[in-house]
Short mmCIF file of C-alpha atoms in Angstrom, two decimals:
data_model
loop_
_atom_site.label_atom_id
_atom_site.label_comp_id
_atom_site.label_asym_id
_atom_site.label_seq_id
_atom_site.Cartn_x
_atom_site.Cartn_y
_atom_site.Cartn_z
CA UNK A 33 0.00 0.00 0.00
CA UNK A 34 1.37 3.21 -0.67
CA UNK A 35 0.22 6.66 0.60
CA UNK A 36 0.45 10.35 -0.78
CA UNK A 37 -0.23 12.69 2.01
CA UNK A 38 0.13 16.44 2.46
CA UNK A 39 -1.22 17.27 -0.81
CA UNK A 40 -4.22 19.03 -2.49
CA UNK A 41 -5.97 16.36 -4.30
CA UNK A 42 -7.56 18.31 -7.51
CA UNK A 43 -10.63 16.35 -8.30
CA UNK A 44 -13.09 16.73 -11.46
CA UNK A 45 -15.38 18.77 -9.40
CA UNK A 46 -13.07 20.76 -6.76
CA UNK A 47 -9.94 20.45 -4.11
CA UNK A 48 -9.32 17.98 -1.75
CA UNK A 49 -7.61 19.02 1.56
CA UNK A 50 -6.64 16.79 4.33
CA UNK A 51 -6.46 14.01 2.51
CA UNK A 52 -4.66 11.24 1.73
CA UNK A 53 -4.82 9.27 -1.65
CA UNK A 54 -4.35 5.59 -1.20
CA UNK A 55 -2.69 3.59 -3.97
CA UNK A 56 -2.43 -0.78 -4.21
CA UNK A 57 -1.16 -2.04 -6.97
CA UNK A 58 -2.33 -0.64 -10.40
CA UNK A 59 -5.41 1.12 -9.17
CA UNK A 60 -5.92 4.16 -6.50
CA UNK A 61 -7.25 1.84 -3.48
CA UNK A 62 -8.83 4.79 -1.57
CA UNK A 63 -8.79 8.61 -0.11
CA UNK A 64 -8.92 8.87 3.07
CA UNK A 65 -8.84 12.07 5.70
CA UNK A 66 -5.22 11.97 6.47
CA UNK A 67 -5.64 11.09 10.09
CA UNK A 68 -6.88 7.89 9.45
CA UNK A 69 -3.49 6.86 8.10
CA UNK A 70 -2.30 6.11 11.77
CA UNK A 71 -4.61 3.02 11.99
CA UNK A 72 -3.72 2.25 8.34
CA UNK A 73 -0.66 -0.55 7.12
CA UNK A 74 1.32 1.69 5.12
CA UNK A 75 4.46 0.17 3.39
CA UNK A 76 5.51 3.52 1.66
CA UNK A 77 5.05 7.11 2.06
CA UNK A 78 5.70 10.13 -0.78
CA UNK A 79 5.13 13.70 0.86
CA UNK A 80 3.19 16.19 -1.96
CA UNK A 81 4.87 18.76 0.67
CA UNK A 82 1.38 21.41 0.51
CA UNK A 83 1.29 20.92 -3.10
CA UNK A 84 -1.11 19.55 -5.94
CA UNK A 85 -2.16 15.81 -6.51
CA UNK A 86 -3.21 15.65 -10.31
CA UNK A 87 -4.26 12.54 -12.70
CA UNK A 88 -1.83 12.22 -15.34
CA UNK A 89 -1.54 14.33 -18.30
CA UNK A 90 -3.15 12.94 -21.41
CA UNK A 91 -1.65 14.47 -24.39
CA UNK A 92 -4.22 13.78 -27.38
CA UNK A 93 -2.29 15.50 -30.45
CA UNK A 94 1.88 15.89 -30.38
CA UNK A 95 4.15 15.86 -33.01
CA UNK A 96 7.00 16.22 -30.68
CA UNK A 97 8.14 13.00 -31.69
CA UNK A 98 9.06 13.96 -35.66
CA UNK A 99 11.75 16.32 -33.26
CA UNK A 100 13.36 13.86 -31.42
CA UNK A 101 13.29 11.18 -34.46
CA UNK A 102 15.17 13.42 -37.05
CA UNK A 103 16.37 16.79 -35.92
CA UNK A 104 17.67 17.72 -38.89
CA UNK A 105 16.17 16.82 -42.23
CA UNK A 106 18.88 15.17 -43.39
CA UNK A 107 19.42 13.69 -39.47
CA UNK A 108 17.25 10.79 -38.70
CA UNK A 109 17.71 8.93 -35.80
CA UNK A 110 16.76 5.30 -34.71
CA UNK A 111 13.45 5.16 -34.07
CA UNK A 112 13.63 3.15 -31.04
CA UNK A 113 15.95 5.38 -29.47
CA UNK A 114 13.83 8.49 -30.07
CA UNK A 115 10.89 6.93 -28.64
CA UNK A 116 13.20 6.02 -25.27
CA UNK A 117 14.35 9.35 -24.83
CA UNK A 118 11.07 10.77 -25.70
CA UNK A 119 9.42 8.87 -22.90
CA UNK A 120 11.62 10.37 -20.48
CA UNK A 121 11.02 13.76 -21.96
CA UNK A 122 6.94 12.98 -21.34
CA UNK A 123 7.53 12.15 -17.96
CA UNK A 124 9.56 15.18 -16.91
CA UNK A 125 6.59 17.33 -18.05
CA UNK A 126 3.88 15.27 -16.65
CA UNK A 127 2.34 13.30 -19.83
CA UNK A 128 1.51 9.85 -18.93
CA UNK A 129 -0.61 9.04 -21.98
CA UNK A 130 1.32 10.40 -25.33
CA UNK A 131 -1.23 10.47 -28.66
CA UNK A 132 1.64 10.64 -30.89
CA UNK A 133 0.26 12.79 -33.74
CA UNK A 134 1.99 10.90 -36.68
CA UNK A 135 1.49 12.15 -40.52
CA UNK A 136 2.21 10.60 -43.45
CA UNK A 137 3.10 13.38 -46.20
CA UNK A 138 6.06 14.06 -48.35
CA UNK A 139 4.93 17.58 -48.98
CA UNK A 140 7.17 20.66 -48.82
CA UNK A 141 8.60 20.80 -45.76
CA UNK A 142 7.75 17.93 -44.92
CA UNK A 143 9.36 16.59 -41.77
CA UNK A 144 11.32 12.91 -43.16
CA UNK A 145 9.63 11.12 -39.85
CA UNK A 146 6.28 11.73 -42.32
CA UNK A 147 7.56 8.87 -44.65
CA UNK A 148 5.64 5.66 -44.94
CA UNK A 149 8.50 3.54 -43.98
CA UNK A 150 8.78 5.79 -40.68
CA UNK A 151 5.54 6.19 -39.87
CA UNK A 152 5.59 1.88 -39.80
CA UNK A 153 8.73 1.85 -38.12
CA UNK A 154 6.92 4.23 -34.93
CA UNK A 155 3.69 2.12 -35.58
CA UNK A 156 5.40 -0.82 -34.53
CA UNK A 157 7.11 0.08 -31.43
CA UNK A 158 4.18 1.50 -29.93
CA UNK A 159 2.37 -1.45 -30.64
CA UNK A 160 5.57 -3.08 -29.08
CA UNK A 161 5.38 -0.85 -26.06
CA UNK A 162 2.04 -2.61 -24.76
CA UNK A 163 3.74 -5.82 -23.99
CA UNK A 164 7.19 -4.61 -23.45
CA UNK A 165 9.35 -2.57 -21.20
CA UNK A 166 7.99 1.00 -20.61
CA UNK A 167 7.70 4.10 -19.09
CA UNK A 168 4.02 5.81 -19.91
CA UNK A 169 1.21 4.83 -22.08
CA UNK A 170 2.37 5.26 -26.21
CA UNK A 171 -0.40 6.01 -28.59
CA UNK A 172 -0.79 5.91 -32.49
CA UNK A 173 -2.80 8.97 -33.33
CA UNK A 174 -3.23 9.25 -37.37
CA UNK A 175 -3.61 12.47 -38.80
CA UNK A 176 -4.48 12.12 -42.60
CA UNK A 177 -3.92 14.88 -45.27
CA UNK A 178 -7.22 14.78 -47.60
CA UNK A 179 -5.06 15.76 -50.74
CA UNK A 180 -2.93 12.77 -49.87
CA UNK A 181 -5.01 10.26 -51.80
CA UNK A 182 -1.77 8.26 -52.81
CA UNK A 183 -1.57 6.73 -49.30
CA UNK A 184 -5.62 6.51 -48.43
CA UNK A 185 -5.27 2.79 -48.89
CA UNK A 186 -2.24 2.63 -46.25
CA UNK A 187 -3.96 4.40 -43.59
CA UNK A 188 -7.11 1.84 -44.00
CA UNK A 189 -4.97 -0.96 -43.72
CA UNK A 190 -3.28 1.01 -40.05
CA UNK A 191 -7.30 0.69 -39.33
CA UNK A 192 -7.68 -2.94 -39.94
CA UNK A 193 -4.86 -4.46 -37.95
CA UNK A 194 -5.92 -1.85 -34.93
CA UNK A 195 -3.16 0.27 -34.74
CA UNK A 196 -4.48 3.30 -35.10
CA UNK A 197 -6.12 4.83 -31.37
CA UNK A 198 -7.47 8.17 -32.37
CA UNK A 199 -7.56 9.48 -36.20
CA UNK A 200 -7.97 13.23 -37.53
CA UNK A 201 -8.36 14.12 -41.28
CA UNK A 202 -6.44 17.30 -41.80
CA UNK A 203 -6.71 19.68 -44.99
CA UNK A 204 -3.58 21.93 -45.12
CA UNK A 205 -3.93 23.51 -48.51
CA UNK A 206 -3.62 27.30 -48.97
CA UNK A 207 -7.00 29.59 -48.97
CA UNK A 208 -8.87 27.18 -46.09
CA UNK A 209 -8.19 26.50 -42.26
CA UNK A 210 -4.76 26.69 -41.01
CA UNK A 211 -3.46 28.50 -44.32
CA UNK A 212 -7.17 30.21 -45.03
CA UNK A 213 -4.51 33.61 -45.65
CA UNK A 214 -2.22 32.52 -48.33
CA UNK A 215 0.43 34.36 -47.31
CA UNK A 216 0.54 32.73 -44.09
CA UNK A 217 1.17 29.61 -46.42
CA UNK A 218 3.73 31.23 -48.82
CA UNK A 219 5.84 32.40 -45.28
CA UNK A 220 6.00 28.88 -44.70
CA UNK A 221 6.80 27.62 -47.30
CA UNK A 222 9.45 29.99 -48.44
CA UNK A 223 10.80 29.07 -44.66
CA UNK A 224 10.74 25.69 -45.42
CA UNK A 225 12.28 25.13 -48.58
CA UNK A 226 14.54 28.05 -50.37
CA UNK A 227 12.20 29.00 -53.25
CA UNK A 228 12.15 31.68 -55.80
CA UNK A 229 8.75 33.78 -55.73
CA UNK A 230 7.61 32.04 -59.27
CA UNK A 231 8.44 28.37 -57.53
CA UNK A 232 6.55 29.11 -54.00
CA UNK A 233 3.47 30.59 -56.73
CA UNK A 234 3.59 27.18 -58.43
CA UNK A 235 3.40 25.40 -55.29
CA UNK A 236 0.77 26.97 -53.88
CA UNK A 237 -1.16 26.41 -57.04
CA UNK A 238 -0.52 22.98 -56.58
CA UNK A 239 -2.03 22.29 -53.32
CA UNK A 240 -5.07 24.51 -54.55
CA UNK A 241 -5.43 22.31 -57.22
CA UNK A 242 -5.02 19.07 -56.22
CA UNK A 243 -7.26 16.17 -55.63
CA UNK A 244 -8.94 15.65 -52.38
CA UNK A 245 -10.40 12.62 -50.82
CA UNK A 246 -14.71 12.39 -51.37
CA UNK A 247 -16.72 12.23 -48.63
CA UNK A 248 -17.55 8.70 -49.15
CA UNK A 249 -13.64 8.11 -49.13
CA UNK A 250 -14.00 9.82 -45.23
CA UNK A 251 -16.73 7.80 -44.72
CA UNK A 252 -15.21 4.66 -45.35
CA UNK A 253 -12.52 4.96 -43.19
CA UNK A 254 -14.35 6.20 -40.31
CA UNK A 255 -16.70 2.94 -40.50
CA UNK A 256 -13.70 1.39 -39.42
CA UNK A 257 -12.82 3.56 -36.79
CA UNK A 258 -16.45 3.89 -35.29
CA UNK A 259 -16.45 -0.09 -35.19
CA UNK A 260 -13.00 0.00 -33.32
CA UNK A 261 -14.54 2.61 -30.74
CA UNK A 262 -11.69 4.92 -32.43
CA UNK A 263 -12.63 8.45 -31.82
CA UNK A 264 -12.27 10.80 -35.43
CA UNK A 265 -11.18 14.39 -35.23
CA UNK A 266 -11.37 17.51 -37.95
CA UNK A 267 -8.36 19.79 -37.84
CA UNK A 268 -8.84 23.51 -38.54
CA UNK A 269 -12.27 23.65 -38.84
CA UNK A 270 -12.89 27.76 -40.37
CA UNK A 271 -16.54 27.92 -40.90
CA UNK A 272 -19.80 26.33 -39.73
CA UNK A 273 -20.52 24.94 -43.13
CA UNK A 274 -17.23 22.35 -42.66
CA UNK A 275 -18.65 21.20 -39.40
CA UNK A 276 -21.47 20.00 -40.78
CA UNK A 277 -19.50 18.09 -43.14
CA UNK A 278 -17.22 16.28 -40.53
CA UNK A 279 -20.68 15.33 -38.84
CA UNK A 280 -21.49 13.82 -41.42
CA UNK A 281 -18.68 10.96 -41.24
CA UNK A 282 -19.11 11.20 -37.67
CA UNK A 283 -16.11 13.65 -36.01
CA UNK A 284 -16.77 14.26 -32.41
CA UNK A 285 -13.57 16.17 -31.72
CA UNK A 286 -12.69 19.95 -33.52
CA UNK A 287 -8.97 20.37 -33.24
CA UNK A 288 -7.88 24.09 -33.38
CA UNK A 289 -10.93 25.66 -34.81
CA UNK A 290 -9.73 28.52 -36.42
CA UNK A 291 -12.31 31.31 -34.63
CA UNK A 292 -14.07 31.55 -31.84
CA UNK A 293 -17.51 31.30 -33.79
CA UNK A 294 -16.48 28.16 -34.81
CA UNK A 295 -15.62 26.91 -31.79
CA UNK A 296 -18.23 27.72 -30.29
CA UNK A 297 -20.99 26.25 -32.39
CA UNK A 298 -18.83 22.97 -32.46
CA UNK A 299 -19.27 22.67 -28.38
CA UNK A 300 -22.95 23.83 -29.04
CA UNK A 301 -23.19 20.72 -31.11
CA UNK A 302 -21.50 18.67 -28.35
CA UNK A 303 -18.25 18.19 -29.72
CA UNK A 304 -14.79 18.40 -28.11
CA UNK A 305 -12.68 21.52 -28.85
CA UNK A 306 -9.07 21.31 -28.80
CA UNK A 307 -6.77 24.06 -28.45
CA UNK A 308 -3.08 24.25 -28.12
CA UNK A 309 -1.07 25.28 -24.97
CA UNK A 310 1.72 26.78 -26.82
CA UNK A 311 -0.98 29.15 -28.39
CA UNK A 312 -1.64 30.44 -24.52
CA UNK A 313 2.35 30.37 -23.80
CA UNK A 314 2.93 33.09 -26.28
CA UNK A 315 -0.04 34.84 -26.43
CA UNK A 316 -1.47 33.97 -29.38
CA UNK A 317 -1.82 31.91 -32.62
CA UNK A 318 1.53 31.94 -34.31
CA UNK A 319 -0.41 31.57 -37.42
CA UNK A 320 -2.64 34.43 -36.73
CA UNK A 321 -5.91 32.16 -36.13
CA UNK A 322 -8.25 32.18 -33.16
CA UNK A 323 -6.19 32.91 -29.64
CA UNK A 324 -6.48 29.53 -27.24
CA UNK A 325 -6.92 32.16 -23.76
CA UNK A 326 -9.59 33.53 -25.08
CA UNK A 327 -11.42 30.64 -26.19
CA UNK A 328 -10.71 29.01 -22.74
CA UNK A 329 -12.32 32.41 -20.92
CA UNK A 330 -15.25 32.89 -23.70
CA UNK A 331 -15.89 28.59 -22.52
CA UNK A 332 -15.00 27.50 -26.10
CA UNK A 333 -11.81 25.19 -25.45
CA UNK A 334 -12.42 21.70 -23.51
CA UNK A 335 -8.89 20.35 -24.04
CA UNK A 336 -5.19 21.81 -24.18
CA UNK A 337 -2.85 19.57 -26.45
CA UNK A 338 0.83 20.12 -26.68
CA UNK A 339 1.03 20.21 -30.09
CA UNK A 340 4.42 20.67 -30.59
CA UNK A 341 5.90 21.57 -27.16
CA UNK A 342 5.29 19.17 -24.75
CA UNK A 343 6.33 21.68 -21.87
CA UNK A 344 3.62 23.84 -22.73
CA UNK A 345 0.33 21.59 -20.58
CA UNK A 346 2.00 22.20 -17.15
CA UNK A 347 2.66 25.94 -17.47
CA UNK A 348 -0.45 26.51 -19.71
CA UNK A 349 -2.59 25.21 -17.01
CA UNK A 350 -0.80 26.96 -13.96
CA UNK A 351 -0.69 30.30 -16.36
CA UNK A 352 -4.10 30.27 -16.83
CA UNK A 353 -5.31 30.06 -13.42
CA UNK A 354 -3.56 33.53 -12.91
CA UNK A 355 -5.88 34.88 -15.71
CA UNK A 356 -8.67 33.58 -13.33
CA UNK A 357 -9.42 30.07 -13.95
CA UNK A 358 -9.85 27.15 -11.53
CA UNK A 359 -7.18 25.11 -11.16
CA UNK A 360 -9.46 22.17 -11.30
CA UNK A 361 -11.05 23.51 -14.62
CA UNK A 362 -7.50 23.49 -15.96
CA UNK A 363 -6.52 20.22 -15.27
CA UNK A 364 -9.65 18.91 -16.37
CA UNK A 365 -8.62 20.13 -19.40
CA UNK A 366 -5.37 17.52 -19.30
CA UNK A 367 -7.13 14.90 -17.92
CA UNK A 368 -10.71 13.76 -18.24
CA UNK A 369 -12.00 15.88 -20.65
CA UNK A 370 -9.21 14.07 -23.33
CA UNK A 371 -10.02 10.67 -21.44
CA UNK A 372 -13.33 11.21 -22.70
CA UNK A 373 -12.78 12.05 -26.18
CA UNK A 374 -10.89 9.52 -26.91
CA UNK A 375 -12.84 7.28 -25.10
CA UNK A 376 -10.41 5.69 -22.06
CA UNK A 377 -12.11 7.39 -19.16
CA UNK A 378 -13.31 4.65 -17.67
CA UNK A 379 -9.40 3.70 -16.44
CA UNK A 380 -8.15 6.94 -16.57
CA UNK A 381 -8.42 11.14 -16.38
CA UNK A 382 -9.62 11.37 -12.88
CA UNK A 383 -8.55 10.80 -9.41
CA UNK A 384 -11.47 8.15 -8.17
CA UNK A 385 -11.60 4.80 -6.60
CA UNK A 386 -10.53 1.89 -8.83
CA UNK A 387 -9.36 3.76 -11.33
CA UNK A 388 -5.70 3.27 -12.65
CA UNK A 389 -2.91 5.49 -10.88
CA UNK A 390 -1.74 7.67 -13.14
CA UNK A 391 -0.72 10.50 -11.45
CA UNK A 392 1.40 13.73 -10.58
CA UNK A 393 2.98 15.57 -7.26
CA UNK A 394 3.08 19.46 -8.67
CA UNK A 395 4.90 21.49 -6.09
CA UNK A 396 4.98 25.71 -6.93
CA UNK A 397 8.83 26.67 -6.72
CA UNK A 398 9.67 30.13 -5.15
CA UNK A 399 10.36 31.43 -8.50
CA UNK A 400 6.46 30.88 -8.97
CA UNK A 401 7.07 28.14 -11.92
CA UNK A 402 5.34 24.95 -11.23
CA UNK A 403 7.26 21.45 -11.35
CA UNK A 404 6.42 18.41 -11.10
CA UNK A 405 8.37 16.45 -8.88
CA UNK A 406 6.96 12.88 -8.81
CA UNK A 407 5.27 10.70 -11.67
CA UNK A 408 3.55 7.55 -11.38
CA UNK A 409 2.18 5.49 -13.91
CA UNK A 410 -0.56 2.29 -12.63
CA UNK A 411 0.87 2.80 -9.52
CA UNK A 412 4.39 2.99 -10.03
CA UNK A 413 6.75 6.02 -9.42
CA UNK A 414 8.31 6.29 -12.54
CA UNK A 415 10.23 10.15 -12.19
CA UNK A 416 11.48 12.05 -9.36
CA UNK A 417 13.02 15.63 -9.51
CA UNK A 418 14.48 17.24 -6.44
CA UNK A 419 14.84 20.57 -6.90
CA UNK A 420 18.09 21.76 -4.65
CA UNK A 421 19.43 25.19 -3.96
#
């Protein structure tokens, strides 16, 4: 039996004081007032020293991992390796349950990790990871460009042998969503790729022009997710008029919805809104789009995602709370509201009885920065920092 006492246990619903959370094997046995301990068989002790007790981060969209896997374009690493140190990485900023957000596209600027042969390669060793040695929970999350018709058949066969745990169909051509300002798109790729003006034109004209997958297509592959209980996201969604389309082959989630209008009627219509943390970190969109804070204040965000930074969920949620938000609002945000749109809440986003103990010790520093100082994943501690003057 192991104990966590002297800590604020943040709950769906409010703050636990005086507490102490119980854990036995796996699964969080019990909380208890903290006096009761003394009657109690304890075989070890970890002291949350005043600060927070949260559930684990879930981290439903990264891409982190095309970082770590080839840092360079022309640098790729082994895969397994990059998913080892990348683990460790997770850990140190709280995320139990990684969605790696993997795309296959040989685009422009394409990262190389968004090769076929890669994308198997990472594929693989998170299947591996279920029945092998590990630190947190690895998950396949397939984001599909709709202008990539070349490799529709690929991603349906992902589907079939059930390696794919939450999928998002993505439309990054110029004039529409992400890129809906073209020059936002022609920055890009001009950053991407040295290109004269005429070859960054003909690009762009080729993206605007090229073939995109039908509805039916969409429809097709999200019979096979809805009969694997695999959850199906839209990405970018600009106007009302798209989110009627991604209804229609059954999207639940709206991943950065480019304005607040949109995200809005897309929670109106019951569906989870995703914004990214690194949006709140520096204040805004860095393409321009729909600012995460004030979607989170106007009640139009449900769930922060790192995106690309996977420091950003820790200090996004503590930030926030200084704008005036409830801490346990926050970390519902990391937690239980991704749990549930992805559909593993029944084991995991909360701290209740009997369900698996993933969970964090957050202690404030006295330079006001949060840290997380212990990590434990079904009911092991997995990461310790001790922060020494």
């Amino acid at each position: 039996m192991i104990a966590i006492i002297n800590g604020n246990i943040v709950q769906e619903h409010g703050i636990l004081k005086d507490h102490a959370l119980l854990i036995e094997q796996e699964r969080i046995y019990d909380i208890v007032p903290q006096a009761k301990l003394a009657s109690m068989r304890i075989d070890e002790v970890y002291n949350a020293y005043g600060g927070y007790i949260t559930p684990g981060f879930i981290d439903m969209h990264s891409d982190h991992i095309e970082a770590m896997a080839a840092p360079r374009p022309s640098s790729i690493m082994d895969m397994e390796l990059a998913v080892y140190e990348f683990e460790k990485e997770c850990c140190t900023h709280g995320i139990t349950t990684m969605f790696h957000s993997v795309s296959i596209w040989e685009g422009v600027g394409a990262s190389p990790m968004r090769r076929p042969e890669l994308v198997r390669q990472l594929a693989d060793i998170i299947e591996k990871s279920h029945t092998q040695l590990h630190l947190i929970h690895h998950r396949f999350h397939m984001r599909f460009e709709i202008d990539n018709q070349k490799q529709f058949p690929l991603m349906l066969d992902y589907l079939r042998q059930k390696r794919v745990h939450l999928i998002s169909f993505m439309d990054h051509t110029p004039g529409q969503g992400q890129y809906r300002n073209i020059e936002v798109y022609k920055s890009y790729v001009r950053n991407a790729r040295s290109m004269s003006e005429e070859e960054v034109a003909e690009e762009v004209a080729r993206r605007m022009n090229s073939d995109k997958l039908t509805l039916e297509n969409m429809q097709t592959a999200a019979r096979l997710a809805k009969a694997q209980g695999i959850s199906i996201a839209s990405h970018d969604d600009d106007t009302i008029e798209k989110l009627d389309v991604v209804q229609k082959f059954g999207a639940t989630i709206s991943e950065f919805p480019i304005t607040l209008e949109v995200a809005r009627e897309a929670k109106k219509r019951g569906m989870y809104t995703v914004v990214g943390a690194p949006n709140i970190l520096l204040g805004g969109s860095h393409s321009g789009n729909m600012n995460a804070a004030d979607a989170i204040a106007q009640d139009a965000a449900d769930i922060l995602c790192s995106d690309y930074y996977p420091a950003s969920l820790l200090h996004a949620v503590f930030l926030m709370t200084k704008k005036g938000q409830r801490l346990e609002e926050m970390v519902n945000k990391v937690t239980i509201h991704p749990a549930r749109a992805t559909g593993i809440d029944r084991d995991y986003g909360s701290i209740e009885k009997g369900k698996k103990a993933d969970l964090l010790i957050i202690r404030i520093l006295p330079n006001e920065l949060p840290a997380i100082t212990e990590v434990f994943v079904d009911g092991m501690c997995i990461a310790q920092n001790h922060y020494r003057v």
